[in-house]
Coordinates of C-alpha atoms in Angstrom, one line a residue:
M779 CA 78.2 -4.5 -82.5
I780 CA 80.8 -6.9 -81.5
K781 CA 84.6 -5.4 -81.1
L782 CA 87.5 -7.2 -79.8
L783 CA 89.1 -5.7 -76.8
S784 CA 91.6 -8.3 -76.1
V785 CA 93.0 -11.9 -76.1
T786 CA 94.4 -13.4 -72.9
F787 CA 96.8 -16.2 -73.4
S788 CA 98.5 -18.1 -70.3
Y789 CA 101.0 -21.1 -70.1
E790 CA 103.4 -22.4 -68.0
Y791 CA 107.1 -23.7 -69.2
G792 CA 109.3 -25.0 -66.7
D793 CA 109.1 -23.3 -63.5
E794 CA 107.6 -20.1 -65.1
T795 CA 104.3 -18.6 -65.8
F796 CA 103.6 -16.4 -69.1
T797 CA 100.7 -14.4 -69.8
V798 CA 99.9 -12.1 -72.6
N799 CA 97.2 -9.7 -73.4
T800 CA 97.4 -8.7 -77.1
R801 CA 94.6 -8.0 -80.0
R802 CA 97.3 -9.2 -82.6
S803 CA 99.3 -12.5 -83.4
I804 CA 102.5 -12.9 -81.6
K805 CA 104.9 -15.7 -82.1
S806 CA 108.3 -16.6 -80.2
D807 CA 110.8 -19.7 -80.8
L808 CA 108.4 -21.7 -78.1
V809 CA 104.9 -20.4 -78.8
S810 CA 102.7 -18.6 -81.4
L811 CA 99.2 -17.4 -80.8
D812 CA 97.6 -16.8 -83.9
I813 CA 94.6 -14.1 -83.6
S814 CA 92.4 -13.5 -86.9
T815 CA 88.9 -12.4 -88.2
E816 CA 87.6 -13.7 -91.7
G817 CA 84.2 -12.5 -92.5
D818 CA 82.3 -13.3 -89.2
V819 CA 84.5 -16.0 -88.3
F820 CA 86.9 -15.0 -85.0
T821 CA 90.0 -17.3 -84.4
A822 CA 92.7 -17.7 -81.6
S823 CA 94.7 -20.7 -82.0
V824 CA 98.2 -21.9 -80.2
E825 CA 101.1 -23.7 -81.6
S826 CA 104.0 -24.9 -79.5
S827 CA 107.1 -26.2 -80.3
D828 CA 108.0 -27.8 -76.9
E829 CA 105.6 -29.0 -74.2
I830 CA 103.6 -26.1 -72.3
I831 CA 100.8 -26.1 -70.0
I832 CA 98.1 -24.0 -70.9
T833 CA 96.2 -22.2 -68.2
E834 CA 93.9 -19.9 -69.9
L835 CA 93.1 -18.7 -73.5
T836 CA 90.1 -15.7 -73.3
A837 CA 88.8 -13.5 -75.5
N838 CA 86.9 -10.3 -74.6
F839 CA 85.0 -8.3 -76.6
R840 CA 82.7 -5.1 -76.2
F841 CA 79.3 -5.5 -77.0
G842 CA 76.7 -2.8 -76.3
Y843 CA 73.8 -4.4 -74.4
C844 CA 70.0 -2.8 -74.7
E845 CA 67.3 -2.3 -71.9
S846 CA 65.1 -4.7 -73.9
D847 CA 67.7 -7.5 -74.9
R848 CA 67.2 -11.1 -74.2
I849 CA 70.2 -13.4 -73.5
F850 CA 70.5 -16.9 -74.4
L851 CA 73.3 -18.8 -73.3
N852 CA 73.3 -22.7 -73.9
G853 CA 73.8 -24.6 -70.3
Y854 CA 76.4 -27.2 -69.8
Q855 CA 74.4 -30.5 -70.4
S856 CA 71.1 -31.6 -71.6
W857 CA 69.4 -31.3 -68.2
T858 CA 71.3 -27.7 -67.4
D859 CA 68.3 -24.8 -67.3
S860 CA 68.4 -22.9 -70.5
Y861 CA 66.2 -20.1 -71.7
E862 CA 66.1 -16.2 -72.3
H863 CA 67.0 -13.8 -69.7
T864 CA 67.0 -10.1 -69.5
I865 CA 70.2 -8.0 -69.0
Y866 CA 69.6 -7.7 -65.3
D867 CA 69.3 -11.4 -64.5
K868 CA 71.8 -13.5 -62.7
M869 CA 72.6 -17.1 -62.2
K870 CA 73.2 -19.1 -59.1
G871 CA 75.4 -22.1 -58.7
I872 CA 75.3 -24.3 -55.6
D873 CA 77.2 -22.1 -53.1
H874 CA 74.1 -21.4 -51.6
I875 CA 73.7 -25.0 -50.4
P876 CA 75.4 -26.1 -47.1
Y877 CA 78.1 -28.1 -47.9
G878 CA 77.1 -31.4 -45.9
I879 CA 73.9 -31.3 -48.3
A880 CA 75.7 -30.6 -51.4
D881 CA 78.6 -33.3 -50.8
K882 CA 76.2 -35.9 -49.9
H883 CA 74.2 -35.6 -52.9
S884 CA 77.2 -34.9 -55.4
F885 CA 75.1 -31.9 -56.8
S886 CA 78.8 -30.6 -58.1
Q887 CA 78.9 -33.6 -60.3
Y888 CA 75.8 -32.7 -62.7
G889 CA 76.8 -29.4 -64.3
D890 CA 79.8 -27.1 -64.5
Y891 CA 80.1 -26.0 -60.8
T892 CA 83.7 -27.3 -60.1
F893 CA 85.3 -25.7 -63.0
T894 CA 83.2 -22.8 -63.7
G895 CA 82.5 -19.5 -61.0
Y896 CA 79.1 -18.4 -60.4
S897 CA 79.4 -14.6 -59.2
G898 CA 75.6 -14.1 -58.7
A899 CA 76.1 -10.7 -60.1
L900 CA 73.3 -8.8 -62.1
G901 CA 73.9 -9.5 -65.9
E902 CA 76.8 -11.8 -65.2
L903 CA 75.4 -14.7 -67.0
H904 CA 77.2 -17.7 -68.9
G905 CA 76.6 -20.9 -71.0
W906 CA 78.4 -23.1 -73.2
S907 CA 78.9 -23.6 -77.0
Y908 CA 76.4 -21.1 -78.4
G909 CA 74.3 -18.2 -77.6
Y910 CA 72.8 -15.1 -78.5
I911 CA 71.5 -11.8 -77.9
R912 CA 68.1 -11.0 -79.3
T913 CA 66.5 -7.6 -79.9
G914 CA 63.1 -8.1 -81.1
E915 CA 63.5 -10.4 -84.1
S916 CA 66.9 -9.7 -84.6
Y917 CA 69.6 -12.2 -83.3
N918 CA 73.2 -11.4 -82.5
F919 CA 74.7 -14.7 -82.7
V920 CA 77.8 -16.3 -80.9
G921 CA 78.7 -20.1 -81.4
S922 CA 81.6 -22.5 -81.4
L923 CA 83.0 -23.7 -84.2
S924 CA 85.7 -26.0 -82.3
E925 CA 84.0 -27.6 -79.3
D926 CA 85.5 -31.1 -80.1
C927 CA 88.8 -29.7 -79.3
G928 CA 87.6 -28.1 -76.1
F929 CA 84.0 -26.4 -74.8
T930 CA 83.5 -22.7 -74.9
L931 CA 82.5 -21.0 -71.9
I932 CA 80.4 -17.8 -73.1
R933 CA 79.9 -14.9 -70.2
T934 CA 78.2 -12.0 -70.2
K935 CA 78.9 -8.7 -68.2
T936 CA 76.2 -6.6 -69.3
G937 CA 77.0 -3.9 -66.6
S938 CA 80.3 -3.2 -68.3
D939 CA 79.3 -4.2 -71.8
E940 CA 81.3 -7.1 -72.0
L941 CA 81.0 -10.6 -74.0
I942 CA 83.6 -13.1 -72.9
F943 CA 84.8 -16.5 -74.3
T944 CA 87.0 -18.8 -72.3
K945 CA 88.4 -22.2 -73.8
D946 CA 87.8 -24.9 -71.1
C947 CA 91.5 -26.2 -71.5
R948 CA 93.1 -25.2 -68.3
G949 CA 95.9 -27.5 -67.4
L950 CA 96.0 -29.1 -71.1
A951 CA 99.9 -30.2 -72.0
L952 CA 100.2 -28.9 -75.5
N953 CA 103.3 -29.8 -77.6
G954 CA 101.9 -28.8 -81.0
R955 CA 98.8 -27.0 -82.5
F956 CA 95.7 -26.5 -80.5
D957 CA 92.5 -24.9 -82.5
G958 CA 91.2 -23.1 -79.4
L959 CA 88.6 -20.5 -79.9
K960 CA 86.7 -20.5 -83.3
L961 CA 83.9 -18.5 -83.1
L962 CA 80.9 -17.5 -85.1
L963 CA 80.0 -13.9 -84.4
T964 CA 77.1 -13.1 -86.8
D965 CA 73.7 -11.4 -86.9
G966 CA 70.4 -11.9 -88.6
S967 CA 67.0 -13.5 -88.5
E968 CA 66.8 -16.5 -86.4
N969 CA 66.8 -19.1 -89.4
E970 CA 69.7 -17.0 -91.0
V971 CA 72.2 -17.0 -88.0
F972 CA 71.3 -21.0 -87.0
D973 CA 71.6 -22.1 -90.6
S974 CA 75.0 -20.2 -90.9
W975 CA 76.4 -21.9 -88.2
F976 CA 75.3 -25.4 -88.8
D977 CA 76.6 -25.0 -92.6
L978 CA 79.9 -24.2 -91.3
L979 CA 79.9 -26.8 -88.7
G980 CA 78.8 -29.4 -91.5
V981 CA 76.8 -31.3 -89.1
K982 CA 75.0 -34.2 -91.2
L983 CA 71.9 -36.0 -89.9
R984 CA 71.6 -39.7 -90.2
P985 CA 68.7 -40.3 -92.7
E986 CA 67.5 -43.4 -90.5
A987 CA 66.4 -40.4 -87.9
K988 CA 62.7 -39.6 -88.1
P989 CA 60.1 -38.1 -85.9
I990 CA 58.8 -40.7 -83.7
Y991 CA 55.8 -41.0 -81.4
G992 CA 55.7 -43.6 -78.4
Y993 CA 56.0 -44.7 -74.9
T994 CA 58.8 -44.9 -72.2
S995 CA 58.1 -46.6 -68.8
W996 CA 60.2 -44.1 -66.6
Y997 CA 57.4 -41.6 -65.6
R998 CA 54.6 -43.8 -64.9
H999 CA 56.5 -46.9 -63.1
Y1000 CA 60.0 -45.3 -62.0
Q1001 CA 62.2 -48.5 -61.8
N1002 CA 59.2 -50.5 -60.4
I1003 CA 58.8 -52.4 -64.0
S1004 CA 57.8 -55.9 -64.9
S1005 CA 57.3 -58.0 -68.0
D1006 CA 53.5 -58.1 -67.0
I1007 CA 53.0 -54.3 -66.2
L1008 CA 54.8 -53.5 -69.4
G1009 CA 52.8 -56.0 -71.4
A1010 CA 49.7 -54.1 -70.1
D1011 CA 51.0 -50.5 -71.2
L1012 CA 52.2 -52.2 -74.7
R1013 CA 48.7 -53.8 -75.3
A1014 CA 46.9 -50.2 -74.7
L1015 CA 49.4 -48.4 -76.9
A1016 CA 48.9 -50.7 -79.5
E1017 CA 45.3 -50.3 -79.1
S1018 CA 45.3 -46.7 -78.9
K1019 CA 43.7 -44.3 -81.9
Y1020 CA 47.1 -43.3 -82.9
K1021 CA 49.9 -45.4 -84.1
A1022 CA 52.8 -45.6 -82.0
D1023 CA 56.7 -46.0 -83.4
V1024 CA 58.5 -46.7 -80.3
F1025 CA 57.9 -48.5 -77.0
Q1026 CA 60.9 -47.8 -74.7
I1027 CA 61.9 -49.9 -71.6
D1028 CA 63.6 -47.3 -69.1
D1029 CA 65.9 -47.7 -66.0
G1030 CA 64.5 -50.7 -64.0
W1031 CA 65.1 -53.7 -66.1
E1032 CA 68.4 -54.3 -65.2
S1033 CA 70.1 -56.1 -62.0
V1034 CA 71.8 -52.9 -61.0
V1035 CA 73.1 -50.0 -63.0
G1036 CA 76.5 -50.9 -64.6
D1037 CA 75.7 -54.9 -64.9
W1038 CA 74.4 -54.6 -68.0
L1039 CA 74.5 -58.0 -69.0
Y1040 CA 72.3 -58.8 -66.0
A1041 CA 68.6 -58.4 -66.6
D1042 CA 66.7 -58.5 -63.0
H1043 CA 65.2 -62.1 -63.9
G1044 CA 62.5 -61.4 -61.1
K1045 CA 60.8 -58.9 -63.1
F1046 CA 61.6 -60.3 -66.7
P1047 CA 61.7 -64.1 -66.3
E1048 CA 62.1 -64.4 -69.9
G1049 CA 64.8 -62.1 -70.3
M1050 CA 65.3 -58.9 -72.6
Q1051 CA 65.2 -60.7 -76.0
A1052 CA 61.5 -61.6 -75.2
E1053 CA 60.7 -58.2 -74.3
A1054 CA 62.0 -56.8 -77.7
K1055 CA 60.3 -59.7 -79.4
R1056 CA 57.0 -58.7 -77.9
I1057 CA 57.3 -55.1 -78.8
T1058 CA 58.6 -55.7 -82.3
E1059 CA 55.6 -58.2 -82.8
A1060 CA 53.3 -55.3 -81.7
G1061 CA 54.5 -53.2 -84.6
M1062 CA 56.9 -50.9 -83.1
T1063 CA 60.7 -50.4 -82.5
A1064 CA 61.9 -51.8 -79.3
G1065 CA 64.0 -49.4 -77.2
L1066 CA 66.3 -49.5 -74.0
W1067 CA 68.0 -47.5 -71.7
L1068 CA 71.3 -47.7 -70.6
A1069 CA 73.8 -45.4 -68.8
P1070 CA 76.7 -46.8 -70.5
F1071 CA 79.4 -44.5 -68.7
V1072 CA 78.9 -45.2 -65.3
C1073 CA 78.2 -47.9 -62.4
E1074 CA 76.3 -47.8 -59.3
H1075 CA 78.2 -48.5 -56.0
N1076 CA 76.1 -51.8 -55.3
S1077 CA 77.2 -53.3 -58.7
I1078 CA 79.2 -56.4 -59.5
L1079 CA 81.2 -53.9 -62.0
Y1080 CA 82.0 -51.4 -59.1
M1081 CA 83.1 -54.4 -56.6
T1082 CA 85.0 -56.7 -58.8
H1083 CA 86.4 -54.0 -61.6
K1084 CA 87.9 -51.2 -59.6
S1085 CA 90.5 -50.6 -62.2
W1086 CA 87.9 -49.4 -64.7
L1087 CA 86.8 -46.5 -62.8
L1088 CA 87.5 -43.0 -63.6
Q1089 CA 90.3 -41.4 -60.9
D1090 CA 91.1 -38.1 -60.4
E1091 CA 94.7 -36.5 -59.8
N1092 CA 94.5 -37.8 -56.1
G1093 CA 93.4 -41.4 -57.3
E1094 CA 90.0 -41.3 -56.1
Y1095 CA 87.2 -42.7 -57.7
V1096 CA 85.1 -39.9 -59.4
K1097 CA 81.4 -40.0 -58.6
G1098 CA 78.9 -39.0 -61.0
G1099 CA 76.1 -38.2 -58.8
S1100 CA 73.9 -39.5 -56.1
N1101 CA 71.2 -41.7 -57.9
W1102 CA 70.5 -45.3 -57.0
S1103 CA 73.1 -46.1 -54.0
G1104 CA 75.6 -43.7 -55.7
F1105 CA 77.7 -44.1 -59.0
Y1106 CA 80.9 -43.7 -60.5
A1107 CA 82.4 -42.8 -63.8
L1108 CA 84.2 -45.3 -65.8
D1109 CA 87.4 -44.4 -67.5
I1110 CA 86.3 -44.5 -71.4
Y1111 CA 89.9 -45.2 -72.3
N1112 CA 90.6 -48.1 -70.5
P1113 CA 90.7 -50.9 -73.1
E1114 CA 88.8 -53.3 -70.7
V1115 CA 85.9 -50.8 -70.2
R1116 CA 85.6 -50.4 -74.0
D1117 CA 85.7 -54.3 -74.7
Y1118 CA 83.0 -54.7 -72.1
L1119 CA 80.8 -51.8 -73.3
R1120 CA 80.9 -53.6 -76.9
D1121 CA 80.1 -56.6 -75.5
V1122 CA 76.8 -54.9 -73.8
F1123 CA 76.0 -53.1 -77.0
D1124 CA 76.4 -56.2 -79.3
T1125 CA 74.0 -57.8 -76.6
A1126 CA 71.6 -55.3 -76.6
V1127 CA 71.3 -54.7 -80.2
N1128 CA 72.0 -58.0 -82.3
I1129 CA 71.1 -60.5 -79.7
W1130 CA 68.1 -59.3 -77.7
G1131 CA 67.0 -56.9 -80.5
F1132 CA 66.7 -53.5 -79.4
R1133 CA 66.8 -50.9 -82.3
L1134 CA 66.9 -47.8 -80.3
L1135 CA 69.3 -47.0 -77.4
K1136 CA 68.5 -44.2 -74.7
L1137 CA 71.8 -43.4 -73.5
D1138 CA 71.6 -41.5 -70.2
F1139 CA 74.1 -39.7 -67.9
L1140 CA 76.8 -39.1 -70.7
Y1141 CA 78.4 -36.2 -69.1
A1142 CA 80.2 -38.5 -66.5
A1143 CA 82.8 -39.2 -69.2
C1144 CA 84.3 -36.0 -69.2
I1145 CA 83.7 -35.0 -65.4
I1146 CA 87.5 -34.3 -65.3
P1147 CA 89.8 -33.8 -68.1
R1148 CA 92.9 -35.5 -68.9
R1149 CA 96.5 -34.0 -68.9
D1150 CA 96.4 -34.6 -72.6
K1151 CA 92.8 -33.8 -73.2
T1152 CA 90.2 -31.3 -72.4
R1153 CA 86.7 -32.2 -71.5
G1154 CA 85.3 -31.5 -75.0
Q1155 CA 88.0 -33.9 -76.5
V1156 CA 87.0 -36.7 -74.1
M1157 CA 83.2 -36.2 -74.6
A1158 CA 84.0 -36.0 -78.4
D1159 CA 86.0 -39.4 -78.2
A1160 CA 83.0 -40.8 -76.1
M1161 CA 80.3 -40.1 -78.3
D1162 CA 82.3 -41.5 -81.1
F1163 CA 82.6 -44.4 -79.5
L1164 CA 79.0 -45.0 -78.7
R1165 CA 78.4 -44.1 -82.2
E1166 CA 80.5 -47.4 -83.1
C1167 CA 79.1 -49.4 -80.6
A1168 CA 75.6 -48.9 -81.6
G1169 CA 76.1 -49.5 -85.3
D1170 CA 72.8 -48.9 -87.3
A1171 CA 70.8 -48.8 -84.0
L1172 CA 69.3 -45.7 -83.2
I1173 CA 70.8 -43.5 -80.5
L1174 CA 68.7 -41.1 -78.2
A1175 CA 71.2 -39.4 -76.0
C1176 CA 70.6 -37.7 -72.4
G1177 CA 72.6 -35.8 -69.9
V1178 CA 75.1 -35.0 -72.3
P1179 CA 76.8 -31.8 -73.6
L1180 CA 75.1 -30.9 -76.4
A1181 CA 77.7 -29.9 -79.0
S1182 CA 79.3 -33.2 -78.4
A1183 CA 76.0 -35.1 -79.5
F1184 CA 75.7 -32.7 -82.5
G1185 CA 75.5 -35.3 -85.5
R1186 CA 76.5 -38.3 -83.6
V1187 CA 73.2 -39.0 -82.2
D1188 CA 70.0 -39.5 -83.8
Y1189 CA 67.9 -38.2 -80.9
C1190 CA 68.8 -35.9 -78.1
R1191 CA 67.3 -34.6 -74.7
I1192 CA 67.2 -30.8 -74.8
G1193 CA 65.6 -30.1 -71.3
C1194 CA 65.6 -31.9 -67.6
D1195 CA 63.4 -34.5 -66.5
V1196 CA 59.6 -33.8 -66.1
S1197 CA 57.8 -33.7 -62.9
L1198 CA 54.5 -34.9 -61.8
D1199 CA 54.4 -31.6 -60.1
W1200 CA 54.9 -28.3 -62.0
D1201 CA 58.1 -27.2 -60.4
D1202 CA 58.7 -30.2 -58.3
K1203 CA 58.8 -29.6 -54.5
P1204 CA 59.5 -26.5 -53.0
Y1205 CA 62.6 -27.6 -51.3
L1206 CA 64.0 -29.0 -54.2
R1207 CA 63.8 -25.5 -56.0
F1208 CA 67.0 -24.7 -54.2
A1209 CA 69.3 -27.5 -55.9
H1210 CA 71.4 -27.7 -58.9
R1211 CA 70.4 -26.1 -62.2
E1212 CA 69.7 -29.5 -63.5
R1213 CA 67.1 -30.4 -61.2
I1214 CA 63.8 -32.0 -62.1
S1215 CA 61.1 -29.5 -63.3
T1216 CA 58.0 -29.7 -65.5
R1217 CA 58.2 -25.8 -65.8
T1218 CA 61.9 -25.7 -66.6
T1219 CA 62.0 -28.5 -69.1
I1220 CA 59.2 -26.7 -71.0
L1221 CA 61.5 -23.2 -71.4
D1222 CA 64.5 -25.6 -72.3
T1223 CA 62.5 -27.2 -75.1
I1224 CA 61.3 -23.8 -76.5
F1225 CA 64.6 -21.8 -76.1
R1226 CA 66.6 -24.8 -77.7
R1227 CA 64.1 -25.3 -80.4
Q1228 CA 66.7 -24.3 -83.1
L1229 CA 68.6 -27.5 -82.6
N1230 CA 65.7 -29.6 -83.7
G1231 CA 66.5 -30.7 -87.2
R1232 CA 69.7 -29.0 -87.4
A1233 CA 71.9 -30.9 -84.7
F1234 CA 70.0 -33.9 -84.2
L1235 CA 65.9 -34.4 -83.7
S1236 CA 65.2 -33.0 -80.2
D1237 CA 63.5 -35.2 -77.5
P1238 CA 61.7 -32.7 -75.0
D1239 CA 61.0 -35.4 -72.4
V1240 CA 57.4 -36.9 -72.2
F1241 CA 53.8 -35.3 -72.0
M1242 CA 51.6 -36.7 -69.3
L1243 CA 47.7 -36.4 -69.5
R1244 CA 46.8 -39.0 -66.8
S1245 CA 45.4 -37.9 -63.6
D1246 CA 46.6 -40.2 -60.7
G1247 CA 49.6 -39.3 -59.0
N1248 CA 49.8 -36.1 -61.2
T1249 CA 49.4 -32.7 -59.8
L1250 CA 49.4 -30.9 -63.2
T1251 CA 46.5 -28.7 -64.2
T1252 CA 44.9 -28.8 -67.5
S1253 CA 46.2 -26.0 -68.9
Q1254 CA 49.7 -27.0 -67.5
K1255 CA 49.3 -30.5 -69.5
M1256 CA 48.5 -28.4 -72.6
A1257 CA 51.5 -26.4 -72.3
L1258 CA 53.9 -29.4 -71.8
G1259 CA 52.3 -31.3 -74.9
E1260 CA 51.8 -28.5 -77.1
V1261 CA 55.5 -27.3 -76.8
N1262 CA 57.1 -30.9 -76.8
A1263 CA 54.9 -31.7 -80.1
S1264 CA 55.9 -28.4 -81.9
A1265 CA 59.5 -27.8 -81.1
G1266 CA 60.7 -31.3 -80.9
S1267 CA 60.7 -34.5 -82.9
V1268 CA 60.2 -36.8 -80.1
L1269 CA 56.6 -37.2 -78.6
F1270 CA 56.6 -39.7 -75.6
T1271 CA 54.3 -40.4 -72.8
S1272 CA 54.4 -42.8 -70.2
D1273 CA 50.7 -42.9 -69.7
D1274 CA 48.7 -46.1 -69.8
M1275 CA 46.2 -45.2 -72.6
A1276 CA 43.5 -47.8 -71.4
F1277 CA 42.8 -45.2 -68.8
Y1278 CA 42.4 -42.3 -71.1
G1279 CA 38.8 -40.8 -71.3
D1280 CA 37.3 -38.0 -73.9
E1281 CA 39.4 -35.1 -72.3
E1282 CA 42.6 -37.1 -72.4
M1283 CA 41.9 -38.0 -75.9
R1284 CA 40.9 -34.7 -77.1
L1285 CA 44.3 -33.0 -75.9
L1286 CA 46.2 -35.9 -77.1
G1287 CA 44.6 -35.3 -80.6
G1288 CA 45.4 -31.5 -80.3
F1289 CA 49.1 -32.5 -79.9
M1290 CA 49.6 -35.0 -82.8
R1291 CA 48.1 -31.7 -84.8
M1292 CA 50.6 -29.4 -83.3
R1293 CA 53.4 -32.0 -84.6
D1294 CA 52.9 -30.3 -87.8
A1295 CA 53.0 -26.6 -86.4
K1296 CA 56.2 -24.7 -86.8
V1297 CA 57.6 -22.3 -83.6
L1298 CA 57.8 -18.9 -85.2
S1299 CA 58.8 -17.0 -82.1
A1300 CA 59.0 -17.4 -78.1
A1301 CA 59.3 -14.8 -75.5
L1302 CA 59.4 -15.1 -72.0
D1303 CA 58.0 -12.2 -69.7
E1304 CA 58.4 -12.8 -66.1
N1305 CA 56.1 -15.8 -65.5
E1306 CA 54.5 -15.6 -69.1
L1307 CA 55.6 -17.8 -71.9
T1308 CA 54.2 -16.3 -75.4
V1309 CA 54.8 -18.7 -78.6
T1310 CA 53.6 -18.1 -81.9
Y1311 CA 53.0 -21.1 -84.0
Q1312 CA 52.1 -21.3 -87.7
L1313 CA 50.1 -24.4 -88.4
G1314 CA 49.5 -24.5 -92.3
E1315 CA 48.2 -21.2 -93.1
K1316 CA 47.2 -20.4 -89.5
L1317 CA 49.0 -18.3 -87.0
I1318 CA 48.2 -19.3 -83.3
T1319 CA 49.3 -17.4 -80.3
R1320 CA 49.7 -19.0 -77.2
T1321 CA 50.3 -17.7 -73.7
Y1322 CA 51.5 -20.0 -71.1
K1323 CA 51.4 -19.4 -67.5
M1324 CA 55.0 -20.3 -66.0

């Protein structure tokens, strides 16, 4: 069903720009473009004998879409909405947001908005690294086998029966070989296509990674945490009916984001080593939140180490977003930055005693590419560096382009943040695709379920059963918990279990049973999500109102 139409390759050499459109390999004294298909694997690679600047590498295929097809294209990073669409759906970027608001909140930095066009046309969808077109139970799968050399943009144009792949390599200076596009184009059942892809990728999971149940402080207390507050939650968790594996301290323990060697001693007077010891003595793994590739505008690091900040081609410091007092990306290739982060990780793991590190806002490392490296190459280098720094400690990655995390981390977030509301505040629904939303994160979790146990162990974010400050209905709480328990391997909450009554314990018991369930199928029909589970020999079908 997939037929190659043409490969477009453009490059600059000297003062001239050259473009070729072809279906066959070409070779000159300067440049060769190798196009080949072996079995289900399509390749378009480039080699040059002198320095050229690549401006485009695209492969355009014919694909015959059907009325009933459902299209899934993986979003740019952990938080980007990622679920099945009809062939008539469209995607919106941030062009509809007034410039002043978008600029003030740095919306463009969270996703792919600065380097990917959003047409807004019906059937013109896009995603990154992998996707599929599903007809009933049959999957036409497309997945990149070369994301470490550059991210792969996948576009559909259903009106003209086109399926387009573009390597994110514009502006790359090349003198040598570039692997370019290497794609698995195959069809079969869900398990067949995903097993084939991961077999070819050769991803191996670390044996230290096991499914975990536990607590994270963020969605109950946000940054308002202290030794006393967390101590109460720790005691309640330890006394709960269900034994927890992890107690993770989230954002708010540090004095300022970026100044990781300075805990807020007003909140934690005995320091972080004492906190980790208390968690460990309660029989749980101590977890700690860090955002290693960014620093807050108000940080000592920002004020005293401007040379550590990532700069764009105009010499401007690169913003990462608008959280906290605003924050900036660090240059991961700066040797002083690397020395600092090695010290941070050594302190957190080997001195303080935290054995699980939640590493957040990781996309900041590759907001801009380098002249000699694509975003994909930068992100691969960044994730390799984190794995080196963490040693044998567990890594839970968050806010990361997912393919860069494959096999490099133990756990990874596969959706946006949950909210104390179902779909966050009405005015925020017009924000970027990475916005907070309980509804969206459920969809992200169910439609990225195939990564769990193949790429890493998936973290779907938390469930919440408490009533205080929480507007979720019982059915919404149940949808969140059941999907998290069955489609992921990290089942966390932020609730104080001392306040759980009979109803909360009943629901929690149901989630615990669903940890053994397998998702057989999922389909989104307008505002209804239908999921079929297998639990032992029993089939369970749920329809959740979305």
